[in-house]
PDB file of C-alpha atoms in Angstrom:
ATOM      1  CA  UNK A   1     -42.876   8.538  20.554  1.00 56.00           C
ATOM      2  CA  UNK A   2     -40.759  11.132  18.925  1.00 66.00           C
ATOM      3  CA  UNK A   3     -37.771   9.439  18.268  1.00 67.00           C
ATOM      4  CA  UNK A   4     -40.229   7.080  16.231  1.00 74.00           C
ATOM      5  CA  UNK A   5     -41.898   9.626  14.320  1.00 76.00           C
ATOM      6  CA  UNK A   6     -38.785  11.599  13.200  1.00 70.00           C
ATOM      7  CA  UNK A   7     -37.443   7.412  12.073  1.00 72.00           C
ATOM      8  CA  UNK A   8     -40.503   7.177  10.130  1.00 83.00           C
ATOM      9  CA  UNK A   9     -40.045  10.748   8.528  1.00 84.00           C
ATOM     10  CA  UNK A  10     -35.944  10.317   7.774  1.00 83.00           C
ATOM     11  CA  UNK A  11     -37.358   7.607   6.048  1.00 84.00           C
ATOM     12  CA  UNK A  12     -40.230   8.601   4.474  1.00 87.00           C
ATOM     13  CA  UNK A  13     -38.128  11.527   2.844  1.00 86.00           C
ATOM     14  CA  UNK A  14     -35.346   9.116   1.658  1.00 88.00           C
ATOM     15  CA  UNK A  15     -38.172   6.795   0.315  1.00 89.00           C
ATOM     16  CA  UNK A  16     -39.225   9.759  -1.431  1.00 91.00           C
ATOM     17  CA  UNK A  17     -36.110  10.911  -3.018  1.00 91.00           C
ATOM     18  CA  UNK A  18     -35.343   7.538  -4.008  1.00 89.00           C
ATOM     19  CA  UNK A  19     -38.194   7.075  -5.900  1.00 86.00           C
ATOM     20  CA  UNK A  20     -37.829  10.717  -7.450  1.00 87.00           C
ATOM     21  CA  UNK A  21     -34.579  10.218  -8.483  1.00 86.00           C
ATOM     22  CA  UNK A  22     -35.374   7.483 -10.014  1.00 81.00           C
ATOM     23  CA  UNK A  23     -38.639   9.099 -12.449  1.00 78.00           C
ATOM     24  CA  UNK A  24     -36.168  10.970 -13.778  1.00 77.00           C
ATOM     25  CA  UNK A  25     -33.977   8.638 -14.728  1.00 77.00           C
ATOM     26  CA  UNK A  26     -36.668   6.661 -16.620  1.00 75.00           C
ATOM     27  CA  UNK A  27     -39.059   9.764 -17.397  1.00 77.00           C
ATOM     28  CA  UNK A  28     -36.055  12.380 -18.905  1.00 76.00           C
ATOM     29  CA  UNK A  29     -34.951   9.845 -21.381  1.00 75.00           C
ATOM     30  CA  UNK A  30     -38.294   8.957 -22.392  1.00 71.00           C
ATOM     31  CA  UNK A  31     -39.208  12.827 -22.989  1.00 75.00           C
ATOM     32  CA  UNK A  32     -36.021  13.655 -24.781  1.00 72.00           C
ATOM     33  CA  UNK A  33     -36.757  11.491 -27.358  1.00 72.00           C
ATOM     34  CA  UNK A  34     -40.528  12.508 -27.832  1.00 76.00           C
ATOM     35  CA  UNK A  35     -39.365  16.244 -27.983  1.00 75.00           C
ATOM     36  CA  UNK A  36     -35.920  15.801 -30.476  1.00 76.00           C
ATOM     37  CA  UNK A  37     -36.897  14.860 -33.756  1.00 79.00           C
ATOM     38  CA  UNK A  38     -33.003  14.559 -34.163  1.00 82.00           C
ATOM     39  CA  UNK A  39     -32.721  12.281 -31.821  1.00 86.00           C
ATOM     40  CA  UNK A  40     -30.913   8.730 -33.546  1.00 91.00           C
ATOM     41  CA  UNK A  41     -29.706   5.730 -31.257  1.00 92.00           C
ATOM     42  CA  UNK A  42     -26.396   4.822 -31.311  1.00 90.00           C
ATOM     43  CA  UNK A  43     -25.634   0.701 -33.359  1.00 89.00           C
ATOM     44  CA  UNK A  44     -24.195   0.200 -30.116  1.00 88.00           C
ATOM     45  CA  UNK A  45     -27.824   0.252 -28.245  1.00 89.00           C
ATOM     46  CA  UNK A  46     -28.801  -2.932 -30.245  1.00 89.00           C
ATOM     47  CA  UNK A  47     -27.732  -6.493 -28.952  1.00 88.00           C
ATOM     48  CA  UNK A  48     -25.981  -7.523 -31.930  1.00 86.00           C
ATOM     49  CA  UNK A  49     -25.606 -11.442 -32.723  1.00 86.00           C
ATOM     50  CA  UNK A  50     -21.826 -12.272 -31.695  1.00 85.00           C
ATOM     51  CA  UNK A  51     -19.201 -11.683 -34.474  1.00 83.00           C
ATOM     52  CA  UNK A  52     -21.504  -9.272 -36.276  1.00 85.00           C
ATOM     53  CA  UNK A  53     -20.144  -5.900 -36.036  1.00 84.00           C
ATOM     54  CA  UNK A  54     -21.229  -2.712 -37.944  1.00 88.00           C
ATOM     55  CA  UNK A  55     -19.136  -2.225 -40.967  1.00 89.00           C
ATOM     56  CA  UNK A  56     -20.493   1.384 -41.992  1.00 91.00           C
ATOM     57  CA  UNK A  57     -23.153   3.718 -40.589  1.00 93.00           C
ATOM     58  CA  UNK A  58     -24.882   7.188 -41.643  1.00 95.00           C
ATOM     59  CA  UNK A  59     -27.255   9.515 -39.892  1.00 96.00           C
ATOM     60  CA  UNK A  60     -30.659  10.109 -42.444  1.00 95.00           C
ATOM     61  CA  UNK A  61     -33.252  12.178 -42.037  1.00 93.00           C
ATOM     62  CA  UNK A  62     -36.744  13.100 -43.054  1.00 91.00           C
ATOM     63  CA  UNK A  63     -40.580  15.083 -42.306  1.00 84.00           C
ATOM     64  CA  UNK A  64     -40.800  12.217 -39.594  1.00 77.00           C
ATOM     65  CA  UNK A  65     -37.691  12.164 -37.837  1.00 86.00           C
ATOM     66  CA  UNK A  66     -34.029  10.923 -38.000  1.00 92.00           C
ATOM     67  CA  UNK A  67     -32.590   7.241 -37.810  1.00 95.00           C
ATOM     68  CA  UNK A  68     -29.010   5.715 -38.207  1.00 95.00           C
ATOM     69  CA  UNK A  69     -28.881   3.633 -41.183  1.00 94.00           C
ATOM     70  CA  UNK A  70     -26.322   0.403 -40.009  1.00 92.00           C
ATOM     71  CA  UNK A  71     -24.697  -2.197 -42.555  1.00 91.00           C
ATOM     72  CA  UNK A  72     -23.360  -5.103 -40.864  1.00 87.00           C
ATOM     73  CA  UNK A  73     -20.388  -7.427 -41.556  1.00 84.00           C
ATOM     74  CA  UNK A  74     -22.055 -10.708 -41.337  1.00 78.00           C
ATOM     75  CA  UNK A  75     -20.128 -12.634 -43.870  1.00 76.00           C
ATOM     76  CA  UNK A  76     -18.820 -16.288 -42.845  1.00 79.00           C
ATOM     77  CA  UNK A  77     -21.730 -16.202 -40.299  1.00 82.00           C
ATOM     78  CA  UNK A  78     -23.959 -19.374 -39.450  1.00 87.00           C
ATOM     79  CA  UNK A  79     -26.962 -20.015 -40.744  1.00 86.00           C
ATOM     80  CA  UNK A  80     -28.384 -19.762 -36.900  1.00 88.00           C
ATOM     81  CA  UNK A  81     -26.673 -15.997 -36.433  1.00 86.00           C
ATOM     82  CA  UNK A  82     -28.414 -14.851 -40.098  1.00 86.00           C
ATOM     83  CA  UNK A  83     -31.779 -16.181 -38.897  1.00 90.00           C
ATOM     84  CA  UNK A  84     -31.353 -14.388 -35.186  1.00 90.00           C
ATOM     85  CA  UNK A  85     -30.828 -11.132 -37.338  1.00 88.00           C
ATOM     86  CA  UNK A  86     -33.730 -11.663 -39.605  1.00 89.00           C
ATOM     87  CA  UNK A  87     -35.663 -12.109 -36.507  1.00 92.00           C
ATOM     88  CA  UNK A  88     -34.718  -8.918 -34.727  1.00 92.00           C
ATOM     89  CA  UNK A  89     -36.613  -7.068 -38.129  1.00 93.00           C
ATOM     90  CA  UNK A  90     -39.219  -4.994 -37.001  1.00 94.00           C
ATOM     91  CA  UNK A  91     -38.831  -5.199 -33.239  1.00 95.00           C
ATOM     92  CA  UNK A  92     -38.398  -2.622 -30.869  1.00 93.00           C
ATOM     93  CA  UNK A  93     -36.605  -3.885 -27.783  1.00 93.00           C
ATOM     94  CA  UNK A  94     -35.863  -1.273 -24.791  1.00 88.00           C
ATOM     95  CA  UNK A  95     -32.026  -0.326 -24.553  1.00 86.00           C
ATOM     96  CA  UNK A  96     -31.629  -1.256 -21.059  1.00 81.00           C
ATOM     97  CA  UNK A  97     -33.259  -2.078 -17.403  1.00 77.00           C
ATOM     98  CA  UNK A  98     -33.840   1.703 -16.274  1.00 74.00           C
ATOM     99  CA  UNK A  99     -33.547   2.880 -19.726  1.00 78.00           C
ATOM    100  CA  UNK A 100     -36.835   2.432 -21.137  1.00 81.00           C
ATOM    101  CA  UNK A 101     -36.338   3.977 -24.508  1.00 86.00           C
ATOM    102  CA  UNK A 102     -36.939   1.735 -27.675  1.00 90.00           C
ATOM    103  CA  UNK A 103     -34.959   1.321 -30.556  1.00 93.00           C
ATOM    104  CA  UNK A 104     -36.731   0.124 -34.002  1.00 93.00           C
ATOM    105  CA  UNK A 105     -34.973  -1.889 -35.712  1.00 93.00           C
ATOM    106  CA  UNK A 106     -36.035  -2.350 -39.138  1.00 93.00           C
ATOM    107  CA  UNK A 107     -34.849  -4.168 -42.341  1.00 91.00           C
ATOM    108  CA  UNK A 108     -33.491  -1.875 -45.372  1.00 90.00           C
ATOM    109  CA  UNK A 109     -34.493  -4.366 -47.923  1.00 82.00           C
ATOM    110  CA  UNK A 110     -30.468  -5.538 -48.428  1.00 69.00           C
ATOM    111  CA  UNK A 111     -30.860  -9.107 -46.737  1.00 73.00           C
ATOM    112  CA  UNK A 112     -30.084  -9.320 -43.281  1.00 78.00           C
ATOM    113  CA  UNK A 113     -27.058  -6.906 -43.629  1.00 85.00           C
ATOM    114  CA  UNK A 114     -28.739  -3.800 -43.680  1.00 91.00           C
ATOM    115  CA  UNK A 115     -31.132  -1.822 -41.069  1.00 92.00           C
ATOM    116  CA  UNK A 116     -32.734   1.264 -40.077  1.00 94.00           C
ATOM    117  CA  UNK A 117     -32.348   2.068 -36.378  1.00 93.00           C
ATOM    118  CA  UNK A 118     -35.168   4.474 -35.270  1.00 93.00           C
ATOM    119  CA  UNK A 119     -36.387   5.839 -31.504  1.00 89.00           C
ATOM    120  CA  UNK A 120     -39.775   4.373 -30.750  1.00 88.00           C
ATOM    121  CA  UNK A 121     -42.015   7.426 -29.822  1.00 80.00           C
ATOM    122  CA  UNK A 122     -44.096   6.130 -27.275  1.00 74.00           C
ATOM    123  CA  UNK A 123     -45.655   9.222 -25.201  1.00 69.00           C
ATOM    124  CA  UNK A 124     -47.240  10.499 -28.300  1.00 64.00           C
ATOM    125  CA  UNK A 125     -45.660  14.497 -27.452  1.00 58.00           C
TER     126      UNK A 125
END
């Protein structure tokens, strides 16, 4: 009866660490972001159409926060690879599986070629 209850409590307390360890890999990303108003993705946290690669970036900021302003080499690109970037315009796609921050991507006004990349706030701190 003992040796079962100190099983159950090894692995209640891994269970629990676990599952700890893992809150703060989603929660502390999630929180830095809210809290740094400097905070500006990288080009690389966007899933770029193949062959289009950034040709020049700049940090900008303003009263509302930061974001990287990206110009993309898409020249001798497909019609289908234009359209895919016109439809990532507005969107806000997480970066990754545990990292649940979003990145906004949104259209300068130069075609398809240029975009604002922005840090969806989305705890409202």
């Amino acid at each position: 009866m003992r040796g079962r209850r100190a099983v159950s409590r090894a692995v209640l307390g891994a269970v629990s660490t676990v599952v700890v360890i893992l809150g703060l890999v989603v929660v502390v990303p999630l929180v830095l972001v809210e809290i740094d108003e400097s905070a500006v993705p990288s080009a690389d946290q966007v899933d770029l159409p193949d062959g289009v690669v950034v040709d020049e970036s700049s940090v900008w900021c303003a009263s509302g926060g930061c974001w990287l302003e990206v110009h993309l080499d898409a020249s001798d690109q497909p019609e289908a690879v234009l359209d895919e970037l016109r439809a990532m315009d507005g969107t806000c796609p997480a970066v990754g599986g545990l990292d649940r921050r979003r990145v906004c991507i949104d259209s300068l006004g130069g075609g398809v070629t240029s975009f604002a990349l922005s840090y969806k706030k989305t705890l409202g701190l």
